[in-house]
Coordinates of C-alpha atoms and ligand atoms in Angstrom, one line a residue:
M1 CA -0.1 -0.2 -0.1
A2 CA 2.7 2.5 1.0
E3 CA 4.2 1.8 -2.5
Y4 CA 1.0 2.5 -4.2
Y5 CA 0.7 6.2 -2.6
A6 CA 4.2 6.7 -3.0
G7 CA 4.2 9.6 -5.8
K8 CA 0.7 10.5 -5.5
S9 CA -1.0 13.6 -4.7
V10 CA -3.9 13.3 -2.2
L11 CA -6.9 15.8 -1.6
I12 CA -8.1 15.9 1.8
T13 CA -11.3 17.7 3.0
G14 CA -11.9 18.1 6.8
A15 CA -7.9 17.9 7.4
T16 CA -8.5 20.0 10.5
G17 CA -10.9 17.8 11.9
F18 CA -10.6 14.7 14.5
M19 CA -10.5 12.1 11.8
G20 CA -8.7 14.5 9.4
K21 CA -5.8 14.9 11.2
V22 CA -5.3 11.4 11.9
L23 CA -5.7 10.5 8.4
V24 CA -2.9 13.2 7.5
E25 CA -0.4 11.8 10.2
K26 CA -1.0 8.2 8.9
L27 CA -0.3 9.2 5.4
L28 CA 2.8 11.0 6.1
R29 CA 4.2 8.4 8.7
S30 CA 3.3 5.1 7.0
C31 CA 3.5 6.4 3.3
P32 CA 6.5 8.6 3.7
E33 CA 7.2 8.6 -0.1
V34 CA 3.6 10.2 -0.9
K35 CA 4.0 13.4 -3.2
A36 CA 2.0 15.8 -1.7
L37 CA -1.4 16.4 0.3
Y38 CA -3.6 19.3 -0.5
L39 CA -5.8 20.2 2.3
L40 CA -9.0 22.1 1.7
V41 CA -9.1 24.5 4.8
R42 CA -11.3 27.6 5.5
P43 CA -9.8 30.6 7.5
K44 CA -11.7 30.7 11.1
A45 CA -11.6 32.5 14.4
G46 CA -9.4 35.2 13.2
Q47 CA -6.7 32.6 11.7
S48 CA -5.8 32.2 8.1
M49 CA -5.7 28.8 6.7
Q50 CA -2.2 28.8 6.6
Q51 CA -1.9 29.5 10.4
R52 CA -4.5 27.0 11.1
V53 CA -2.3 24.2 9.4
S54 CA 0.8 25.5 10.9
E55 CA -0.7 25.2 14.4
M56 CA -2.3 21.6 13.6
M57 CA 1.2 20.6 12.5
T58 CA 2.6 21.4 15.8
C59 CA 0.3 19.0 17.8
K60 CA 1.5 16.5 19.7
L61 CA -0.3 14.2 17.3
F62 CA 2.4 14.5 14.7
D63 CA 5.4 14.1 17.3
R64 CA 6.3 10.7 15.6
V65 CA 6.3 12.1 12.0
R66 CA 8.2 15.1 13.1
E67 CA 10.9 12.4 14.6
D68 CA 11.0 10.4 11.1
D69 CA 11.1 13.5 8.9
P70 CA 11.5 17.2 10.7
D71 CA 10.7 18.7 7.2
F72 CA 7.5 17.2 6.8
H73 CA 5.7 20.3 6.3
R74 CA 6.8 20.6 2.8
K75 CA 4.6 18.2 1.6
I76 CA 1.4 19.8 3.0
I77 CA 0.0 22.3 0.7
P78 CA -3.2 24.3 2.0
I79 CA -5.8 25.2 -0.5
S80 CA -8.4 27.9 0.6
S81 CA -11.8 26.6 0.6
E82 CA -15.1 27.1 2.2
L83 CA -17.2 24.3 1.6
T84 CA -20.5 26.0 1.8
Q85 CA -19.6 28.6 -0.9
P86 CA -20.4 28.2 -4.5
G87 CA -17.4 26.2 -6.3
L88 CA -16.3 25.7 -2.7
A89 CA -14.6 28.8 -3.1
I90 CA -11.9 27.6 -4.7
S91 CA -9.7 30.3 -6.6
P92 CA -9.6 29.4 -10.4
Q93 CA -5.8 28.9 -10.2
D94 CA -6.3 26.4 -7.2
G95 CA -9.0 24.6 -8.9
E96 CA -6.6 23.8 -12.1
K97 CA -3.8 22.9 -10.2
L98 CA -6.0 20.5 -8.4
A99 CA -7.4 19.3 -11.7
S100 CA -4.0 18.4 -12.7
C101 CA -2.3 16.7 -9.9
I102 CA -4.8 15.0 -8.0
N103 CA -4.8 11.2 -8.1
I104 CA -6.9 10.4 -4.8
V105 CA -9.7 12.2 -3.1
F106 CA -10.7 11.8 1.0
H107 CA -13.7 13.5 1.6
C108 CA -13.8 13.8 5.5
A109 CA -15.7 17.4 5.9
A110 CA -19.1 17.2 7.3
T111 CA -21.1 19.1 10.1
I112 CA -21.2 16.5 12.8
R113 CA -23.4 18.3 15.0
F114 CA -26.8 16.8 16.2
D115 CA -28.8 19.9 16.5
E116 CA -27.5 21.5 13.1
P117 CA -30.3 23.3 11.4
L118 CA -31.3 21.3 8.3
K119 CA -30.4 23.9 5.6
H120 CA -27.1 24.2 6.9
A121 CA -26.4 20.2 7.4
L122 CA -27.9 20.0 3.9
Q123 CA -25.4 23.1 2.4
L124 CA -22.3 21.2 4.0
N125 CA -22.9 17.4 3.9
V126 CA -24.9 17.2 0.6
I127 CA -24.3 20.4 -1.5
A128 CA -20.7 20.4 -0.9
T129 CA -20.3 16.8 -1.4
Q130 CA -21.9 17.2 -4.9
Q131 CA -19.7 20.5 -5.5
L132 CA -16.8 18.3 -4.7
L133 CA -17.7 15.4 -6.8
S134 CA -18.0 17.8 -9.8
L135 CA -14.4 18.9 -9.2
A136 CA -13.1 15.1 -8.8
K137 CA -14.8 14.8 -12.3
Q138 CA -12.3 17.5 -13.6
M139 CA -9.6 15.9 -12.1
H140 CA -7.3 14.1 -15.0
H141 CA -5.4 11.7 -13.0
L142 CA -8.0 10.9 -10.4
E143 CA -7.9 7.2 -9.3
A144 CA -10.3 7.0 -6.5
F145 CA -12.7 9.1 -4.3
I146 CA -13.2 8.0 -1.0
H147 CA -16.1 9.3 0.9
I148 CA -16.7 9.4 4.9
S149 CA -19.9 8.6 5.6
T150 CA -21.6 7.2 8.9
A151 CA -22.5 3.5 10.3
Y152 CA -26.0 5.6 11.4
A153 CA -26.9 6.9 8.1
N154 CA -29.5 4.3 8.0
C155 CA -29.9 3.9 11.6
N156 CA -33.8 3.7 11.1
R157 CA -32.9 0.1 10.1
K158 CA -31.8 -2.4 12.6
H159 CA -29.6 -4.6 9.9
I160 CA -27.4 -2.7 7.6
D161 CA -26.0 -4.1 5.1
E162 CA -22.8 -2.7 2.8
V163 CA -25.1 -1.2 0.2
I164 CA -26.7 2.2 -0.4
Y165 CA -30.4 2.3 0.6
P166 CA -32.5 4.4 -1.5
P167 CA -32.5 7.9 0.0
P168 CA -35.3 9.1 2.2
V169 CA -36.0 11.9 -0.4
E170 CA -34.5 13.0 -3.8
P171 CA -31.9 15.1 -2.5
R172 CA -32.2 17.3 -5.9
K173 CA -35.8 17.8 -4.8
L174 CA -35.1 18.8 -1.2
I175 CA -32.3 21.1 -2.4
E176 CA -35.0 23.1 -4.8
S177 CA -37.8 23.1 -2.1
L178 CA -35.5 24.6 1.0
E179 CA -33.9 27.1 -1.4
W180 CA -37.0 29.4 -1.2
M181 CA -38.0 28.4 2.3
D182 CA -36.9 30.7 5.2
D183 CA -35.4 29.7 8.2
G184 CA -38.5 29.3 10.4
I185 CA -40.4 27.2 7.9
V186 CA -37.7 24.9 7.5
R187 CA -37.3 24.3 11.3
D188 CA -41.1 23.7 11.5
I189 CA -41.2 20.8 8.8
T190 CA -37.8 19.5 9.6
P191 CA -39.0 16.4 12.0
R192 CA -41.6 15.7 9.1
L193 CA -38.9 15.7 6.9
I194 CA -36.1 13.5 8.9
G195 CA -39.0 11.0 10.0
D196 CA -37.7 8.1 11.8
R197 CA -34.2 9.2 12.0
P198 CA -33.2 10.9 14.8
N199 CA -31.4 14.2 13.6
T200 CA -30.4 16.2 10.5
Y201 CA -26.8 14.7 10.6
T202 CA -27.7 11.2 10.0
Y203 CA -30.5 12.4 7.5
T204 CA -28.1 14.4 5.3
K205 CA -25.5 11.8 5.5
A206 CA -27.9 9.5 4.0
L207 CA -28.7 11.6 1.5
A208 CA -24.7 12.4 0.8
E209 CA -24.6 8.7 0.1
F210 CA -27.1 8.6 -2.5
V211 CA -25.3 11.6 -4.2
V212 CA -22.2 10.1 -4.2
Q213 CA -23.5 6.6 -5.7
Q214 CA -24.9 8.9 -8.7
E215 CA -21.3 9.5 -10.1
Q216 CA -20.2 5.6 -9.7
D217 CA -20.2 5.3 -13.4
Q218 CA -17.6 8.1 -13.8
L219 CA -15.4 7.9 -10.7
N220 CA -13.9 5.0 -8.9
I221 CA -15.8 5.4 -5.4
A222 CA -15.5 3.6 -2.0
I223 CA -18.1 4.8 1.1
I224 CA -16.7 4.3 4.5
R225 CA -19.1 4.0 7.5
P226 CA -17.7 4.3 10.8
S227 CA -19.8 4.0 14.0
I228 CA -18.8 5.9 16.9
V229 CA -15.4 6.9 16.4
G230 CA -13.4 7.1 19.8
A231 CA -9.8 7.7 20.9
S232 CA -7.0 5.8 18.8
W233 CA -6.3 2.3 19.8
Q234 CA -2.5 2.0 19.0
E235 CA -1.4 4.7 16.4
P236 CA 0.3 6.9 16.5
F237 CA 0.0 6.6 20.5
P238 CA -2.8 4.8 22.2
G239 CA -5.4 7.2 23.7
W240 CA -5.0 10.1 21.2
I241 CA -8.3 12.0 21.1
D242 CA -9.1 16.0 20.6
N243 CA -12.7 16.7 21.0
F244 CA -15.9 16.4 23.3
N245 CA -18.0 14.6 20.8
G246 CA -20.1 11.3 21.1
P247 CA -18.5 9.0 24.3
S248 CA -15.8 11.7 24.9
G249 CA -17.7 14.2 26.3
V250 CA -19.7 11.7 28.3
F251 CA -16.5 9.9 29.7
I252 CA -15.2 13.4 30.7
A253 CA -18.7 14.2 32.2
A254 CA -18.6 11.2 34.3
G255 CA -15.0 11.4 35.4
K256 CA -15.5 14.9 36.5
G257 CA -18.4 13.5 38.8
I258 CA -20.9 15.7 37.1
L259 CA -22.5 12.8 35.2
R260 CA -24.1 10.6 37.3
T261 CA -26.8 9.1 35.3
M262 CA -27.6 8.3 31.9
R263 CA -30.1 6.4 29.9
A264 CA -28.5 3.4 28.0
N265 CA -29.3 0.0 27.4
N266 CA -26.7 -2.1 29.5
D267 CA -27.0 -5.0 27.1
A268 CA -27.1 -3.1 23.8
V269 CA -23.7 -3.1 21.9
A270 CA -21.8 0.2 22.2
D271 CA -20.2 0.1 18.8
L272 CA -17.1 2.3 19.6
I273 CA -14.2 2.1 16.7
P274 CA -10.8 3.5 17.3
V275 CA -9.8 6.4 15.0
D276 CA -6.8 4.8 13.7
V277 CA -8.8 1.7 12.9
V278 CA -11.2 3.9 10.6
I279 CA -8.1 5.8 9.3
N280 CA -6.2 2.4 8.2
L281 CA -9.4 1.1 6.7
T282 CA -9.8 4.4 4.4
L283 CA -6.2 4.2 3.5
A284 CA -6.6 0.3 2.3
A285 CA -10.0 1.1 0.5
G286 CA -8.3 4.1 -1.3
W287 CA -5.8 1.8 -2.4
Y288 CA -8.0 -1.1 -3.5
T289 CA -10.5 1.2 -4.9
A290 CA -7.6 2.8 -7.1
V291 CA -5.8 -0.6 -8.1
H292 CA -8.8 -3.2 -8.5
R293 CA -11.5 -0.1 -9.8
P294 CA -14.4 -1.9 -8.6
K295 CA -17.5 -1.7 -11.2
S296 CA -19.5 0.0 -8.6
A297 CA -19.1 2.0 -5.5
L298 CA -18.2 -0.1 -2.6
V299 CA -19.6 0.6 1.1
Y300 CA -17.2 -0.5 4.1
N301 CA -19.1 -0.8 7.4
C302 CA -16.2 0.1 9.6
T303 CA -17.8 -1.4 13.0
T304 CA -16.9 -3.6 16.4
G305 CA -20.4 -4.9 17.3
G306 CA -20.6 -7.8 15.1
I307 CA -16.7 -8.9 15.3
N308 CA -15.7 -7.8 19.1
P309 CA -19.1 -6.8 20.6
F310 CA -18.7 -4.2 24.0
H311 CA -21.6 -3.1 25.8
W312 CA -22.9 0.0 27.4
G313 CA -23.0 -1.9 30.7
E314 CA -19.4 -2.6 30.6
I315 CA -18.8 1.1 30.6
G316 CA -20.8 2.8 33.5
T317 CA -21.2 1.6 37.3
Y318 CA -23.5 -1.9 36.7
T319 CA -23.8 -4.2 39.2
G320 CA -25.1 -7.3 37.0
I321 CA -22.4 -9.3 34.7
Y322 CA -20.4 -6.1 33.6
Q323 CA -17.2 -4.7 35.0
H324 CA -17.3 -0.6 35.0
H325 CA -14.1 0.3 33.3
V326 CA -14.7 4.0 32.4
I327 CA -15.3 4.8 36.4
S328 CA -12.8 2.3 37.7
S329 CA -10.3 3.9 35.2
F330 CA -11.3 7.6 36.5
K331 CA -10.9 6.3 40.0
R332 CA -7.3 5.1 39.3
N333 CA -6.4 8.3 37.4
P334 CA -8.7 11.0 38.5
L335 CA -9.4 14.2 36.5
E336 CA -8.6 17.6 38.5
Q337 CA -10.9 19.3 40.5
A338 CA -13.8 17.0 40.1
F339 CA -17.2 17.9 41.4
R340 CA -18.2 14.9 42.7
R341 CA -16.3 11.4 43.0
P342 CA -17.1 9.5 39.8
N343 CA -19.9 7.1 39.9
A344 CA -22.4 6.5 37.4
N345 CA -25.6 4.6 36.9
I346 CA -27.1 3.3 33.6
T347 CA -30.5 2.6 33.3
S348 CA -32.9 2.1 30.3
N349 CA -35.8 2.9 32.7
Y350 CA -37.1 6.6 31.8
L351 CA -38.4 6.9 35.4
I352 CA -35.2 5.8 37.1
N353 CA -33.3 8.2 35.3
Q354 CA -35.2 11.1 36.1
Y355 CA -35.3 10.1 39.6
W356 CA -31.3 10.1 39.7
I357 CA -31.5 13.1 37.6
L358 CA -33.1 14.8 40.5
V359 CA -30.9 13.4 43.3
S360 CA -27.8 13.0 41.7
H361 CA -27.6 16.2 39.4
K362 CA -30.1 18.7 40.3
F363 CA -30.0 18.4 44.0
P364 CA -26.2 19.0 44.0
A365 CA -26.4 21.4 41.5
F366 CA -28.7 23.6 43.3
I367 CA -26.8 23.2 46.7
Y368 CA -23.5 24.1 45.2
D369 CA -24.7 27.2 43.4
L370 CA -26.8 28.1 46.7
F371 CA -23.0 27.7 48.3
L372 CA -21.6 30.2 45.5
R373 CA -24.5 32.6 45.9
L374 CA -24.1 32.7 49.6
S375 CA -20.0 33.3 49.0
G376 CA -20.6 36.4 46.8
Q377 CA -20.0 34.0 43.6
K378 CA -21.9 33.6 40.5
P379 CA -23.9 30.5 40.6
Q380 CA -22.9 28.1 37.3
M381 CA -23.9 24.7 38.2
M382 CA -27.4 24.8 37.1
R383 CA -26.4 26.0 33.8
I384 CA -23.9 23.3 33.2
F385 CA -26.4 20.4 34.2
N386 CA -28.8 22.2 31.6
R387 CA -26.5 21.9 28.8
L388 CA -25.1 18.5 29.7
H389 CA -28.8 17.3 29.4
K390 CA -29.3 18.7 26.1
A391 CA -26.2 16.9 25.1
I392 CA -27.1 13.6 26.5
G393 CA -30.5 14.0 25.4
L394 CA -29.1 14.0 21.8
L395 CA -26.8 11.2 22.3
E396 CA -29.3 8.7 24.2
Y397 CA -31.0 7.7 21.0
F398 CA -27.7 5.5 19.8
S399 CA -27.2 4.4 23.3
S400 CA -30.5 2.6 23.8
Q401 CA -30.5 0.5 20.7
D402 CA -28.5 -2.3 19.0
W403 CA -27.9 -2.3 15.4
E404 CA -26.4 -5.1 13.2
W405 CA -23.8 -4.2 10.4
N406 CA -22.6 -6.9 8.0
S407 CA -18.6 -6.4 7.1
E408 CA -18.3 -8.7 4.2
N409 CA -16.6 -6.0 2.2
L410 CA -14.1 -5.3 5.3
N411 CA -13.1 -8.9 5.5
M412 CA -12.7 -9.0 1.6
L413 CA -10.4 -6.1 1.7
M414 CA -8.4 -7.3 4.6
S415 CA -8.0 -10.8 2.5
Q416 CA -6.6 -8.9 -0.4
M417 CA -3.9 -7.1 1.8
T418 CA -0.2 -8.4 2.2
P419 CA 0.4 -9.9 5.7
E420 CA 3.0 -6.7 6.2
D421 CA 0.1 -4.3 5.0
R422 CA -2.3 -5.9 7.4
K423 CA 0.3 -5.2 10.3
T424 CA 1.1 -1.2 9.1
F425 CA -2.8 -0.6 8.3
N426 CA -4.3 -2.8 10.9
F427 CA -7.9 -2.6 11.3
D428 CA -8.4 -6.3 12.6
V429 CA -10.7 -5.2 15.7
R430 CA -10.6 -8.8 16.8
Q431 CA -7.4 -8.2 18.6
L432 CA -8.8 -5.2 20.5
N433 CA -8.7 -5.7 24.5
W434 CA -11.7 -3.5 25.4
P435 CA -10.4 -2.9 29.3
E436 CA -7.2 -1.7 28.1
Y437 CA -8.4 0.6 25.3
I438 CA -11.2 2.3 27.3
E439 CA -8.5 2.7 30.3
N440 CA -6.1 4.5 27.3
Y441 CA -9.2 6.5 26.5
C442 CA -9.9 8.1 29.6
I443 CA -6.3 8.8 30.2
G444 CA -6.3 10.2 26.4
T445 CA -9.3 12.7 27.5
K446 CA -7.4 13.8 30.5
K447 CA -4.0 14.3 29.1
Y448 CA -5.1 15.4 25.4
V449 CA -8.4 16.8 25.9
L450 CA -8.1 18.4 28.9
N451 CA -4.5 18.8 28.7
E452 CA -3.8 17.9 32.5
D453 CA -0.8 16.7 33.7
M454 CA -0.5 13.0 34.7
S455 CA 2.0 14.2 37.5
D456 CA -1.0 15.7 39.1
I457 CA -2.7 12.4 39.9
P458 CA -1.7 12.2 43.7
A459 CA -3.2 15.7 44.1
A460 CA -6.4 14.6 42.3
R461 CA -6.7 11.5 44.5
Q462 CA -6.4 13.5 47.5
H463 CA -9.2 16.0 46.1
L464 CA -11.4 12.7 45.7
R465 CA -10.8 11.7 49.2
K466 CA -11.7 15.1 50.6
L467 CA -14.7 15.0 48.2
R468 CA -15.7 11.5 49.9
N469 CA -15.2 13.2 53.6
I470 CA -17.5 16.0 52.5
R471 CA -20.2 13.5 51.4
Y472 CA -19.4 11.5 54.9
T473 CA -20.1 14.4 56.5
F474 CA -22.9 16.0 54.7
N475 CA -24.9 12.8 55.1
T476 CA -24.4 12.6 58.9
V477 CA -25.5 16.2 59.2
L478 CA -28.7 15.6 57.2
V479 CA -29.4 12.3 59.2
V480 CA -28.8 14.2 62.7
F481 CA -31.0 16.9 61.0
I482 CA -34.0 14.6 60.2
W483 CA -33.7 13.1 63.1
R484 CA -34.0 16.3 65.3
V485 CA -36.7 17.7 63.2
F486 CA -39.1 14.4 63.3
I487 CA -38.1 12.9 66.8
A488 CA -38.3 16.3 68.6
R489 CA -41.7 17.1 67.2
S490 CA -43.7 14.1 66.7
Q491 CA -44.9 11.4 69.2
M492 CA -45.3 9.1 66.3
A493 CA -41.9 9.3 64.8
R494 CA -40.4 8.8 68.4
N495 CA -42.3 5.8 68.8
I496 CA -41.1 4.4 65.5
W497 CA -37.8 5.5 66.5
Y498 CA -37.9 3.6 69.7
F499 CA -39.1 0.4 68.1
V500 CA -36.5 0.6 65.6
V501 CA -33.6 1.1 68.2
S502 CA -35.2 -1.8 70.5
L503 CA -35.1 -4.0 67.6
C504 CA -31.7 -3.5 66.9
F505 CA -30.6 -4.0 70.1
K506 CA -32.7 -7.2 70.6
F507 CA -30.8 -8.5 67.4
L508 CA -27.6 -7.4 68.6
S509 CA -28.1 -9.1 71.8
Y510 CA -29.4 -12.4 70.2
F511 CA -26.2 -12.4 67.9
R512 CA -24.1 -11.9 70.8
A513 CA -25.8 -14.7 72.9
S514 CA -25.5 -17.2 69.7
S515 CA -22.0 -16.4 69.1
T516 CA -21.1 -16.8 72.8
L517 CA -23.1 -20.5 72.7
T518 CA -21.0 -21.4 69.3
N519 CA -17.9 -20.4 70.9
Ligands
LIG601 C1 -19.5 6.6 32.1 C2 -20.4 7.2 32.3 C3 -21.7 6.6 32.2 C4 -22.4 6.6 30.8 C5 -22.4 5.4 30.1 C6 -23.0 5.6 28.8 C7 -22.3 6.0 27.8 C8 -23.2 6.4 27.0 C9 -22.3 7.1 25.6 C10 -23.1 7.7 24.7 C11 -22.5 7.8 23.6 C12 -23.4 7.6 22.2 C13 -22.7 8.5 21.2 C14 -23.5 8.1 20.0 C15 -22.8 8.8 18.9 C16 -23.3 8.3 17.8 C17 -23.4 8.9 16.6 C18 -23.2 8.7 15.4 C19 -21.4 9.0 15.0 C20 -21.1 10.1 14.0 O1 -21.5 9.6 12.7 S1 -21.0 11.5 14.3 C21 -20.2 11.8 15.8 C22 -20.9 12.2 16.6 N1 -21.3 13.6 16.5 C23 -21.4 14.1 17.8 O2 -20.9 13.4 18.8 C24 -21.5 15.5 18.2 C25 -22.8 15.9 19.0 N2 -22.8 17.0 19.6 C26 -23.4 18.1 19.3 O3 -24.5 17.8 18.1 C27 -23.2 19.6 20.0 O4 -22.0 19.6 20.5 C28 -24.6 19.6 21.4 C29 -24.3 18.3 21.9 C30 -25.5 19.9 20.5 C31 -23.8 20.6 22.3 O5 -24.0 21.7 21.3 P1 -23.6 23.3 22.5 O6 -24.6 23.2 23.5 O7 -24.2 24.6 21.3 O8 -22.3 23.2 22.7 P2 -21.0 23.4 21.6 O9 -21.1 21.9 21.1 O10 -20.6 24.4 20.6 O11 -19.8 23.5 22.5 C32 -19.4 24.6 23.4 C33 -18.1 24.2 24.0 O12 -18.4 23.2 24.8 C34 -17.3 21.9 24.8 N3 -18.2 20.8 25.1 C35 -19.1 20.3 24.2 N4 -19.5 19.1 24.8 C36 -19.0 19.0 25.8 C37 -19.1 18.2 27.1 N5 -20.1 17.0 26.9 N6 -18.6 18.5 28.1 C38 -17.6 19.6 28.2 N7 -17.4 20.5 27.3 C39 -18.2 20.4 26.0 C40 -16.9 22.4 23.3 O13 -15.8 21.8 22.8 C41 -17.2 23.8 23.1 O14 -15.9 24.5 23.6 P3 -15.2 25.5 22.9 O15 -13.9 25.8 23.7 O16 -14.9 24.8 21.5 O17 -16.3 26.4 22.8
LIG602 N1 -16.6 11.5 14.8 C1 -17.5 10.4 14.7 O1 -17.5 9.7 15.8 C2 -18.0 9.9 13.4 C3 -17.6 10.8 12.3 N2 -18.0 10.3 11.1 C4 -17.5 11.1 9.9 O2 -16.2 11.4 9.8 C5 -16.0 12.7 9.1 C6 -15.0 13.4 10.1 O3 -15.5 13.5 11.2 P1 -14.8 14.2 12.6 O4 -13.5 14.3 12.1 O5 -15.2 13.8 13.4 O6 -15.6 15.8 12.2 P2 -14.7 16.9 12.7 O7 -15.9 18.1 13.2 O8 -13.9 17.0 14.0 O9 -14.2 17.6 11.6 C7 -15.0 18.3 10.4 C8 -14.0 18.8 9.3 O10 -14.9 19.4 8.6 C9 -14.3 20.6 8.0 N3 -15.5 21.6 7.9 C10 -16.7 21.9 8.6 N4 -17.4 22.8 7.8 C11 -16.4 23.2 6.9 C12 -16.8 24.2 5.6 N5 -18.0 24.9 5.6 N6 -15.8 24.4 5.1 C13 -14.9 23.7 5.0 N7 -14.3 22.5 6.0 C14 -15.4 22.5 6.9 C15 -14.0 21.1 9.4 O11 -13.0 22.4 9.5 P3 -13.0 23.3 10.1 O12 -11.9 23.1 11.3 O13 -12.7 24.6 9.8 O14 -14.3 23.6 11.2 C16 -13.2 19.8 10.2 O15 -12.0 20.3 9.7 C17 -17.3 13.3 8.8 O16 -17.7 13.0 7.5 C18 -18.1 12.3 9.8 O17 -19.6 12.4 9.2 C19 -18.7 9.0 10.8 C20 -18.8 8.4 12.0 C21 -18.6 9.0 13.3

């Protein structure tokens, strides 16, 4: 595979994103003879696209590449592009350059927000894909076009094969209709349009797959469908992650002791897939598509559930058959300044979850905000919890159900690779050890997302001990307070109290007597 990529010019969209960065790094490290990587990047937050790319390359993710080749920057050519603009806002000169030199396109860019207004999601996930395909058709030496979709594009089905399903609506018709509607009307009709899909993200990703399929006669196309992409498993180092998306935000919130309950089906498969696995498969699909030129677009479901299943119950605190890896990991390697000790309850029952939200989220938030107010500070905890509830509300659809994905094309691809390539571009998740992966994932959120130092762990443990003592003290004060209020004021409460005390006393005397007899 590295030989195939040698001398090739590669175009990547979404290179500043989570998966795009890992793709750029892996290409540079494992295909060192690659000629050039053209990255479509937009200026953002006051930074030019050049500044953004330079900053990206200083990131720790690129440490290994930097070691191998300190001058790796020369292969990276940023191209200014805003994907939501006509012609992707690529200058005519850049357009000509790309048309004359690109050999492979990896299309990663997308909006992955679940609450994205439909018009914007359509603009980026569908219309920009259409425009990129038009650009690709002008490329004289194009050998493969690889589109990154999601395993949940068809989450309205329970069994998902490696085929492109008919779209929920003809994309062209939808684009034409939404063009004249104002944002308010679109917002009102969005639930009707997305139907049995949970959000505009999965809906527009399904439409994008159809749009890509339309070009399969003119381009060599492959579609990669990863499930829930998590921290890296092995490469460039275990546990690398740089965002709060999906499970990462949930893990961090649990590690900080903020998230104490979530709705999930303990027995449902948690279809996490490490980012390096997805990228290795993507590069392998690029090679296979270019070299073997399949007659129609091949879809690769990139999932773990059918091969090496892991369950939501194994993530949080569950007293059944499962170990709770995330919580135990954060107890071993605590996050700094936790709000409470990590402990999370996972339940599929709506009412039980609501009860725990009240007791474990809202009540402590109220008490903490009261404390802040009394000490002259601005209350903040209730606001944090409201945001957290919005975020987990959007994720629950995925943690409460099971899907089955077929992975025949993935197996076929693996069988076509040499043993050497299977090692260098490993996507065999049968070897994945979940407890070890989750431990590295949690440490990765601490090190790379929160930028916390591992040397601070003893202080963080000390903080957890302090929190435990505060809890014991609080509980004791609460019990004494209840006792004072009820026992002092009500004859019936006093009677019950004397009854309970005398019962305990009788039990104690009985056990003492029986243990004296047996001795
Ligand atoms: C161990 C505990 C027990 C629990 C066990 C059960 C675990 C269940 C886990 C369930 C996970 C299920 C995940 C399913 C996902 C499957 C989806 C399919 C996969 C895909 O194809 S796409 C990738 C998935 N996409 C996402 O995950 C995006 C989802 N996010 C959003 O849509 C929005 O971010 C959201 C949630 C609507 C919030 O929007 P908003 O309030 O506007 O906030 P921002 O996103 O703008 O963020 C502002 C600011 O806050 C930071 N941030 C974001 N999330 C968190 C967080 N959870 N904790 C802390 N901070 C967070 C964010 O980085 C921003 O910071 P800035 O500095 O950039 O401003
Ligand atoms: N993360 C996950 O769990 C999963 C992701 N996927 C798919 O993988 C792909 C990559 O996802 P991921 O890396 O996580 O997403 P990120 O949100 O991390 O990255 C998105 C990328 O798209 C770029 N982008 C967004 N809008 C524009 C725009 N208007 N013009 C130019 N570039 C733009 C972003 O650039 P900028 O930095 O400028 O914002 C960024 O580089 C997506 O197609 C997604 O659907 C599939 C399954 C799961």
